[in-house]
mmCIF file of C-alpha atoms in Angstrom:
data_model
loop_
_atom_site.group_PDB
_atom_site.id
_atom_site.type_symbol
_atom_site.label_atom_id
_atom_site.label_comp_id
_atom_site.label_asym_id
_atom_site.label_seq_id
_atom_site.Cartn_x
_atom_site.Cartn_y
_atom_site.Cartn_z
ATOM 1 C CA MET T 259 -70.776 99.227 -21.382
ATOM 2 C CA ASN T 260 -70.441 96.772 -24.279
ATOM 3 C CA LEU T 261 -73.501 95.366 -26.076
ATOM 4 C CA LYS T 262 -73.390 91.961 -24.364
ATOM 5 C CA LYS T 263 -73.274 93.519 -20.900
ATOM 6 C CA LYS T 264 -75.994 95.979 -21.850
ATOM 7 C CA MET T 265 -78.290 93.178 -23.041
ATOM 8 C CA LEU T 266 -77.617 91.213 -19.836
ATOM 9 C CA SER T 267 -78.575 94.283 -17.834
ATOM 10 C CA ILE T 268 -81.793 94.800 -19.806
ATOM 11 C CA ALA T 269 -82.783 91.118 -19.504
ATOM 12 C CA ILE T 270 -82.290 91.149 -15.751
ATOM 13 C CA GLY T 271 -84.324 94.321 -15.485
ATOM 14 C CA LEU T 272 -87.304 93.096 -17.512
ATOM 15 C CA GLY T 273 -90.099 92.467 -15.056
ATOM 16 C CA LEU T 274 -87.739 91.895 -12.158
ATOM 17 C CA GLY T 275 -87.868 95.088 -10.076
ATOM 18 C CA MET T 276 -85.033 94.139 -7.748
ATOM 19 C CA SER T 277 -85.878 94.940 -4.132
ATOM 20 C CA VAL T 278 -84.220 97.981 -2.600
ATOM 21 C CA GLY T 279 -81.720 96.985 0.042
ATOM 22 C CA LEU T 280 -81.687 93.298 -0.909
ATOM 23 C CA ALA T 281 -78.020 93.476 -1.870
ATOM 24 C CA GLY T 282 -77.230 94.221 1.750
ATOM 25 C CA THR T 283 -78.060 90.774 3.106
ATOM 26 C CA ALA T 284 -76.824 89.253 6.325
ATOM 27 C CA SER T 285 -73.294 89.971 7.531
ATOM 28 C CA ALA T 286 -72.342 86.355 6.899
ATOM 29 C CA ALA T 287 -73.556 86.576 3.290
ATOM 30 C CA ASP T 288 -70.130 85.575 1.948
ATOM 31 C CA GLU T 289 -70.656 82.126 3.446
ATOM 32 C CA ILE T 290 -74.159 81.569 2.058
ATOM 33 C CA TYR T 291 -74.032 78.664 -0.414
ATOM 34 C CA ILE T 292 -76.897 78.092 -2.871
ATOM 35 C CA PRO T 293 -76.493 75.269 -5.427
ATOM 36 C CA LEU T 294 -78.753 75.272 -8.488
ATOM 37 C CA ILE T 295 -79.552 71.933 -10.134
ATOM 38 C CA SER T 296 -80.882 72.457 -13.663
ATOM 39 C CA LYS T 297 -82.434 70.076 -16.160
ATOM 40 C CA GLY T 298 -79.365 69.969 -18.347
ATOM 41 C CA PHE T 299 -76.509 71.800 -19.980
ATOM 42 C CA GLN T 300 -76.860 70.956 -23.655
ATOM 43 C CA HIS T 301 -79.112 73.876 -24.571
ATOM 44 C CA GLN T 302 -78.091 77.523 -24.615
ATOM 45 C CA PHE T 303 -81.183 78.274 -22.529
ATOM 46 C CA TRP T 304 -79.472 76.802 -19.448
ATOM 47 C CA GLN T 305 -76.309 78.788 -20.059
ATOM 48 C CA ALA T 306 -78.453 81.924 -20.049
ATOM 49 C CA VAL T 307 -80.142 80.864 -16.784
ATOM 50 C CA LYS T 308 -76.671 80.314 -15.316
ATOM 51 C CA SER T 309 -75.534 83.788 -16.365
ATOM 52 C CA GLY T 310 -78.477 85.331 -14.513
ATOM 53 C CA ALA T 311 -77.781 83.234 -11.411
ATOM 54 C CA ASP T 312 -74.108 84.192 -11.490
ATOM 55 C CA GLN T 313 -75.009 87.870 -11.749
ATOM 56 C CA ALA T 314 -77.374 87.587 -8.765
ATOM 57 C CA ALA T 315 -74.679 85.810 -6.748
ATOM 58 C CA LYS T 316 -72.321 88.689 -7.459
ATOM 59 C CA ASP T 317 -74.906 91.366 -6.623
ATOM 60 C CA LEU T 318 -76.161 89.665 -3.471
ATOM 61 C CA LYS T 319 -72.755 88.428 -2.296
ATOM 62 C CA VAL T 320 -73.581 84.729 -2.060
ATOM 63 C CA LYS T 321 -71.894 81.618 -3.456
ATOM 64 C CA VAL T 322 -73.757 79.837 -6.247
ATOM 65 C CA THR T 323 -72.967 76.681 -8.210
ATOM 66 C CA PHE T 324 -74.906 75.585 -11.301
ATOM 67 C CA GLU T 325 -74.973 72.084 -12.755
ATOM 68 C CA GLY T 326 -77.196 69.686 -14.628
ATOM 69 C CA PRO T 327 -77.006 66.326 -16.442
ATOM 70 C CA GLU T 328 -75.674 66.101 -19.990
ATOM 71 C CA THR T 329 -79.154 65.559 -21.420
ATOM 72 C CA GLU T 330 -82.688 66.166 -20.238
ATOM 73 C CA ALA T 331 -83.427 62.445 -20.357
ATOM 74 C CA MET T 332 -81.104 61.710 -17.403
ATOM 75 C CA VAL T 333 -83.582 61.809 -14.514
ATOM 76 C CA ASP T 334 -81.525 59.460 -12.326
ATOM 77 C CA LYS T 335 -78.371 61.524 -12.785
ATOM 78 C CA GLN T 336 -80.233 64.700 -11.860
ATOM 79 C CA ILE T 337 -81.514 63.014 -8.689
ATOM 80 C CA ASP T 338 -77.917 62.030 -7.827
ATOM 81 C CA MET T 339 -76.834 65.658 -8.308
ATOM 82 C CA LEU T 340 -79.625 66.859 -6.048
ATOM 83 C CA SER T 341 -78.621 64.327 -3.392
ATOM 84 C CA ALA T 342 -74.968 65.388 -3.576
ATOM 85 C CA ALA T 343 -75.889 69.060 -3.324
ATOM 86 C CA LEU T 344 -78.050 68.477 -0.255
ATOM 87 C CA ALA T 345 -75.235 66.495 1.384
ATOM 88 C CA LYS T 346 -73.179 69.723 1.399
ATOM 89 C CA LYS T 347 -75.800 71.282 3.705
ATOM 90 C CA PRO T 348 -76.471 74.388 1.599
ATOM 91 C CA ALA T 349 -78.313 77.416 2.957
ATOM 92 C CA ALA T 350 -80.935 77.036 0.195
ATOM 93 C CA ILE T 351 -81.223 75.188 -3.111
ATOM 94 C CA GLY T 352 -82.602 75.893 -6.584
ATOM 95 C CA PHE T 353 -84.090 72.961 -8.514
ATOM 96 C CA ALA T 354 -85.528 72.534 -12.028
ATOM 97 C CA ALA T 355 -87.149 69.104 -12.011
ATOM 98 C CA LEU T 356 -86.866 66.737 -14.949
ATOM 99 C CA ASP T 357 -89.458 64.517 -13.294
ATOM 100 C CA SER T 358 -91.903 66.443 -11.147
ATOM 101 C CA LYS T 359 -92.515 63.459 -8.839
ATOM 102 C CA ALA T 360 -89.209 61.580 -8.675
ATOM 103 C CA ALA T 361 -87.418 64.193 -6.570
ATOM 104 C CA THR T 362 -90.072 64.370 -3.838
ATOM 105 C CA PRO T 363 -88.260 62.201 -1.236
ATOM 106 C CA LEU T 364 -85.119 64.344 -1.460
ATOM 107 C CA LEU T 365 -87.096 67.571 -1.407
ATOM 108 C CA LYS T 366 -88.821 66.359 1.757
ATOM 109 C CA LYS T 367 -85.363 65.851 3.288
ATOM 110 C CA ALA T 368 -84.465 69.427 2.383
ATOM 111 C CA GLN T 369 -87.678 70.661 3.954
ATOM 112 C CA ALA T 370 -87.026 68.672 7.146
ATOM 113 C CA ALA T 371 -83.546 70.209 7.334
ATOM 114 C CA ASN T 372 -85.019 73.734 6.936
ATOM 115 C CA ILE T 373 -83.294 74.220 3.575
ATOM 116 C CA PRO T 374 -85.560 76.443 1.446
ATOM 117 C CA VAL T 375 -86.192 74.967 -2.012
ATOM 118 C CA ILE T 376 -86.639 77.407 -4.894
ATOM 119 C CA ALA T 377 -88.067 75.701 -7.975
ATOM 120 C CA PHE T 378 -87.116 77.256 -11.297
ATOM 121 C CA ASP T 379 -88.279 76.678 -14.862
ATOM 122 C CA SER T 380 -90.248 73.593 -13.877
ATOM 123 C CA GLY T 381 -92.333 73.118 -10.749
ATOM 124 C CA VAL T 382 -92.892 69.898 -8.818
ATOM 125 C CA ASP T 383 -96.039 68.024 -7.810
ATOM 126 C CA ASN T 384 -95.989 69.139 -4.186
ATOM 127 C CA ASP T 385 -95.912 72.312 -2.126
ATOM 128 C CA ILE T 386 -92.353 71.938 -0.805
ATOM 129 C CA PRO T 387 -90.782 74.752 -2.874
ATOM 130 C CA VAL T 388 -91.257 78.119 -1.186
ATOM 131 C CA THR T 389 -91.695 79.619 -4.658
ATOM 132 C CA THR T 390 -91.248 78.752 -8.343
ATOM 133 C CA ALA T 391 -89.518 81.142 -10.755
ATOM 134 C CA THR T 392 -90.969 80.214 -14.110
ATOM 135 C CA THR T 393 -92.552 81.214 -17.359
ATOM 136 C CA ASP T 394 -96.343 80.973 -17.518
ATOM 137 C CA ASN T 395 -95.981 78.078 -19.942
ATOM 138 C CA LEU T 396 -99.723 77.505 -20.334
ATOM 139 C CA ALA T 397 -100.219 81.101 -21.478
ATOM 140 C CA ALA T 398 -97.082 81.124 -23.629
ATOM 141 C CA ALA T 399 -98.047 77.921 -25.459
ATOM 142 C CA GLY T 400 -101.549 79.317 -25.886
ATOM 143 C CA LEU T 401 -100.009 82.312 -27.650
ATOM 144 C CA ALA T 402 -98.003 79.931 -29.849
ATOM 145 C CA ALA T 403 -101.281 78.220 -30.792
ATOM 146 C CA ASP T 404 -102.838 81.583 -31.693
ATOM 147 C CA LYS T 405 -99.878 82.413 -33.938
ATOM 148 C CA MET T 406 -100.027 78.992 -35.575
ATOM 149 C CA ALA T 407 -103.752 79.362 -36.227
ATOM 150 C CA GLU T 408 -103.215 82.766 -37.789
ATOM 151 C CA LEU T 409 -100.470 81.484 -40.084
ATOM 152 C CA ILE T 410 -102.351 78.405 -41.343
ATOM 153 C CA GLY T 411 -105.665 80.204 -41.912
ATOM 154 C CA LYS T 412 -107.381 78.769 -38.813
ATOM 155 C CA SER T 413 -107.886 75.348 -40.365
ATOM 156 C CA GLY T 414 -105.941 72.209 -41.159
ATOM 157 C CA GLU T 415 -103.760 69.640 -39.437
ATOM 158 C CA VAL T 416 -100.944 70.360 -36.977
ATOM 159 C CA ALA T 417 -98.642 68.321 -34.738
ATOM 160 C CA LEU T 418 -96.554 68.830 -31.607
ATOM 161 C CA VAL T 419 -93.002 67.709 -30.814
ATOM 162 C CA VAL T 420 -92.613 68.075 -27.037
ATOM 163 C CA HIS T 421 -89.468 67.595 -24.941
ATOM 164 C CA ASP T 422 -91.045 65.441 -22.213
ATOM 165 C CA GLN T 423 -94.282 64.318 -20.569
ATOM 166 C CA THR T 424 -93.042 64.148 -16.958
ATOM 167 C CA GLY T 425 -91.661 67.632 -16.324
ATOM 168 C CA ARG T 426 -93.999 70.521 -15.602
ATOM 169 C CA THR T 427 -92.783 72.583 -18.561
ATOM 170 C CA GLY T 428 -93.442 69.802 -21.067
ATOM 171 C CA ILE T 429 -96.892 69.146 -19.643
ATOM 172 C CA ASP T 430 -97.890 72.821 -19.547
ATOM 173 C CA ARG T 431 -96.566 73.698 -23.008
ATOM 174 C CA ARG T 432 -98.335 70.706 -24.511
ATOM 175 C CA ASP T 433 -101.586 71.401 -22.696
ATOM 176 C CA GLY T 434 -101.446 75.161 -23.232
ATOM 177 C CA PHE T 435 -101.230 74.625 -26.991
ATOM 178 C CA LEU T 436 -103.802 71.822 -27.128
ATOM 179 C CA ASN T 437 -106.315 73.607 -24.904
ATOM 180 C CA ARG T 438 -106.188 76.803 -26.969
ATOM 181 C CA ILE T 439 -106.669 74.904 -30.220
ATOM 182 C CA LYS T 440 -109.578 72.917 -28.759
ATOM 183 C CA SER T 441 -111.324 75.938 -27.244
ATOM 184 C CA THR T 442 -110.814 78.451 -30.041
ATOM 185 C CA TYR T 443 -110.074 76.795 -33.392
ATOM 186 C CA PRO T 444 -112.593 74.044 -34.219
ATOM 187 C CA ASP T 445 -111.278 73.649 -37.762
ATOM 188 C CA ILE T 446 -107.732 72.820 -36.659
ATOM 189 C CA LYS T 447 -107.002 69.165 -35.943
ATOM 190 C CA VAL T 448 -104.008 68.032 -33.878
ATOM 191 C CA VAL T 449 -102.970 64.786 -35.568
ATOM 192 C CA SER T 450 -99.961 63.857 -33.413
ATOM 193 C CA VAL T 451 -98.233 64.683 -30.120
ATOM 194 C CA GLN T 452 -94.771 63.112 -29.866
ATOM 195 C CA TYR T 453 -91.968 63.343 -27.285
ATOM 196 C CA GLY T 454 -88.341 63.793 -28.289
ATOM 197 C CA GLY T 455 -86.643 64.331 -24.938
ATOM 198 C CA GLY T 456 -85.268 67.642 -26.189
ATOM 199 C CA ASP T 457 -82.792 65.623 -28.269
ATOM 200 C CA GLN T 458 -82.272 66.944 -31.792
ATOM 201 C CA LEU T 459 -81.595 63.589 -33.454
ATOM 202 C CA LYS T 460 -84.610 61.911 -31.865
ATOM 203 C CA SER T 461 -86.826 64.922 -32.613
ATOM 204 C CA THR T 462 -85.685 64.867 -36.242
ATOM 205 C CA GLU T 463 -86.715 61.222 -36.610
ATOM 206 C CA ILE T 464 -90.055 61.980 -34.944
ATOM 207 C CA THR T 465 -90.669 64.888 -37.319
ATOM 208 C CA LYS T 466 -89.929 62.690 -40.355
ATOM 209 C CA ALA T 467 -92.380 60.073 -39.115
ATOM 210 C CA ILE T 468 -95.083 62.674 -38.486
ATOM 211 C CA LEU T 469 -94.736 64.171 -41.962
ATOM 212 C CA GLN T 470 -94.700 60.760 -43.647
ATOM 213 C CA ALA T 471 -97.872 59.715 -41.819
ATOM 214 C CA ASN T 472 -99.689 63.006 -42.405
ATOM 215 C CA PRO T 473 -99.318 64.289 -45.981
ATOM 216 C CA ASN T 474 -101.697 67.215 -45.399
ATOM 217 C CA ILE T 475 -100.113 68.602 -42.242
ATOM 218 C CA LYS T 476 -99.710 72.383 -42.199
ATOM 219 C CA GLY T 477 -97.799 73.138 -39.008
ATOM 220 C CA ILE T 478 -95.556 71.834 -36.225
ATOM 221 C CA PHE T 479 -95.089 73.313 -32.764
ATOM 222 C CA GLY T 480 -91.773 72.408 -31.094
ATOM 223 C CA ALA T 481 -91.982 72.898 -27.334
ATOM 224 C CA ASN T 482 -88.331 73.541 -26.374
ATOM 225 C CA GLU T 483 -85.017 74.560 -27.911
ATOM 226 C CA GLY T 484 -84.099 71.092 -29.160
ATOM 227 C CA SER T 485 -87.528 70.184 -30.545
ATOM 228 C CA PRO T 486 -88.124 72.763 -33.322
ATOM 229 C CA SER T 487 -84.422 73.124 -34.194
ATOM 230 C CA ALA T 488 -84.386 69.466 -35.123
ATOM 231 C CA SER T 489 -87.501 69.913 -37.267
ATOM 232 C CA LEU T 490 -86.159 72.700 -39.449
ATOM 233 C CA MET T 491 -84.474 70.745 -42.217
ATOM 234 C CA VAL T 492 -86.916 67.844 -42.422
ATOM 235 C CA PRO T 493 -89.683 69.636 -44.379
ATOM 236 C CA ARG T 494 -87.103 71.036 -46.805
ATOM 237 C CA GLU T 495 -85.585 67.571 -47.336
ATOM 238 C CA MET T 496 -89.066 66.169 -47.960
ATOM 239 C CA LYS T 497 -90.003 69.169 -50.155
ATOM 240 C CA ARG T 498 -92.861 70.112 -47.843
ATOM 241 C CA LYS T 499 -93.895 73.633 -46.860
ATOM 242 C CA ILE T 500 -94.663 73.552 -43.123
ATOM 243 C CA VAL T 501 -95.221 76.363 -40.617
ATOM 244 C CA ILE T 502 -92.856 75.737 -37.706
ATOM 245 C CA ILE T 503 -93.249 77.598 -34.419
ATOM 246 C CA GLY T 504 -90.669 77.032 -31.728
ATOM 247 C CA TYR T 505 -89.952 77.723 -28.088
ATOM 248 C CA ASP T 506 -86.830 79.365 -26.647
ATOM 249 C CA SER T 507 -84.027 81.023 -28.542
ATOM 250 C CA GLY T 508 -80.432 79.964 -29.187
ATOM 251 C CA LYS T 509 -78.268 80.684 -32.201
ATOM 252 C CA GLN T 510 -79.861 78.129 -34.541
ATOM 253 C CA GLN T 511 -83.432 79.183 -33.822
ATOM 254 C CA LYS T 512 -82.629 82.892 -34.108
ATOM 255 C CA ALA T 513 -81.027 82.320 -37.516
ATOM 256 C CA ALA T 514 -83.993 80.207 -38.625
ATOM 257 C CA VAL T 515 -86.497 82.889 -37.595
ATOM 258 C CA ALA T 516 -84.449 85.664 -39.202
ATOM 259 C CA SER T 517 -84.308 83.713 -42.478
ATOM 260 C CA GLY T 518 -87.990 82.760 -42.426
ATOM 261 C CA LEU T 519 -87.243 79.016 -42.150
ATOM 262 C CA MET T 520 -89.057 79.108 -38.805
ATOM 263 C CA ALA T 521 -92.153 81.286 -38.614
ATOM 264 C CA GLY T 522 -91.485 82.429 -35.058
ATOM 265 C CA ALA T 523 -90.990 81.253 -31.492
ATOM 266 C CA ILE T 524 -91.751 81.952 -27.870
ATOM 267 C CA THR T 525 -88.798 83.293 -25.910
ATOM 268 C CA GLN T 526 -88.589 83.133 -22.171
ATOM 269 C CA ASN T 527 -86.418 85.345 -19.959
ATOM 270 C CA PRO T 528 -83.782 82.815 -18.869
ATOM 271 C CA VAL T 529 -81.358 85.403 -17.526
ATOM 272 C CA GLY T 530 -84.131 86.873 -15.396
ATOM 273 C CA MET T 531 -85.186 83.385 -14.318
ATOM 274 C CA GLY T 532 -81.708 82.589 -13.014
ATOM 275 C CA TYR T 533 -81.465 85.942 -11.274
ATOM 276 C CA LYS T 534 -84.875 85.633 -9.654
ATOM 277 C CA THR T 535 -84.120 82.124 -8.390
ATOM 278 C CA VAL T 536 -81.078 83.279 -6.437
ATOM 279 C CA GLU T 537 -82.818 86.465 -5.327
ATOM 280 C CA ALA T 538 -85.765 84.411 -4.009
ATOM 281 C CA ALA T 539 -83.401 82.100 -2.111
ATOM 282 C CA VAL T 540 -81.814 85.075 -0.356
ATOM 283 C CA LYS T 541 -85.246 86.499 0.483
ATOM 284 C CA ALA T 542 -86.345 83.139 1.887
ATOM 285 C CA LEU T 543 -83.259 83.025 4.100
ATOM 286 C CA LYS T 544 -84.146 86.481 5.405
ATOM 287 C CA GLY T 545 -87.624 85.230 6.297
ATOM 288 C CA GLU T 546 -89.398 87.324 3.668
ATOM 289 C CA LYS T 547 -92.744 86.106 2.326
ATOM 290 C CA LEU T 548 -92.608 84.998 -1.296
ATOM 291 C CA PRO T 549 -95.378 84.486 -3.862
ATOM 292 C CA LYS T 550 -95.992 80.868 -4.882
ATOM 293 C CA ILE T 551 -95.148 81.771 -8.484
ATOM 294 C CA ILE T 552 -92.635 84.320 -9.758
ATOM 295 C CA ASP T 553 -93.635 84.962 -13.368
ATOM 296 C CA THR T 554 -90.454 85.706 -15.314
ATOM 297 C CA GLY T 555 -92.252 86.619 -18.549
ATOM 298 C CA PHE T 556 -92.271 85.637 -22.223
ATOM 299 C CA TYR T 557 -92.572 87.114 -25.732
ATOM 300 C CA TYR T 558 -93.413 85.843 -29.194
ATOM 301 C CA TYR T 559 -90.775 86.848 -31.740
ATOM 302 C CA ASP T 560 -90.500 86.602 -35.490
ATOM 303 C CA LYS T 561 -88.347 88.347 -38.075
ATOM 304 C CA SER T 562 -90.474 91.493 -37.837
ATOM 305 C CA ASN T 563 -89.762 92.199 -34.151
ATOM 306 C CA MET T 564 -86.699 90.216 -33.079
ATOM 307 C CA ASN T 565 -84.510 93.311 -33.203
ATOM 308 C CA ASP T 566 -86.791 95.269 -30.872
ATOM 309 C CA PRO T 567 -84.536 96.068 -27.857
ATOM 310 C CA LYS T 568 -87.004 94.613 -25.340
ATOM 311 C CA ILE T 569 -87.144 91.296 -27.206
ATOM 312 C CA ALA T 570 -83.499 91.223 -28.310
ATOM 313 C CA ALA T 571 -82.524 91.427 -24.628
ATOM 314 C CA VAL T 572 -84.060 88.022 -23.900
ATOM 315 C CA LEU T 573 -82.881 86.265 -27.081
ATOM 316 C CA TYR T 574 -79.763 84.363 -26.110
ATOM 317 C CA ASP T 575 -77.084 82.483 -28.050
#
């Protein structure tokens, strides 16, 4: 088994505990079609989710497709993709909402047609999904706040660059960080919360503006793959020493953490998330009871632990 396959195997196994006998689904399993509509394709995170979904499709003998808009700002395009997927009358559907409210009418149609909806990565503002496979983003962002506080001496000014304020992940990562700072670190002041849509160019401009407006800022938390990656070079260009803590992995962030340019980051388990989404869809089709939330786990990594096998397995490029 080569290293890439071994890491894929470890990532799927982390916290998943695949059910015995699940691979032997219904006799017509070859015909079961489960489309997954993600938030986008531009970040390596989604490619890792896709790899997990593809592996589950192979193991469970179902047909899976995986698509998303070019950027995470394209809510309307994602809604069109969801509509097109539902028109194919799938057995079940996986959905990671860019806007937690905008998709509700279509999700109600799925529910009326007895098509189980499995939310992944980001939940929606209703109880239509039979389950949501996701990271506990409130807890993960709280851990990021603890690490930030430790690195800046539990006092000073910090800012957040968040990918969006409409999706559940953006809301929870923002609030998880802010709530922990407010409840635990009275000497830390959050001077700015800005939204970059997960776009590196926009997030870079936001970071420049934050640093120009706040000469005493000590740290920045970037809440998805595109947010902190865009912030890396700005402090260096402006000759400022800033603690940057990120979210997710990807080649650029891993290199930044390894070099010390980024202090550390939260990594999710995207491979496991993709696998669990498809697995949950198959269970729903079999009539099995599912928990409302499937926690797919997270870790904080920095250059001291990123080569630990358990953590390396969920760091993706």
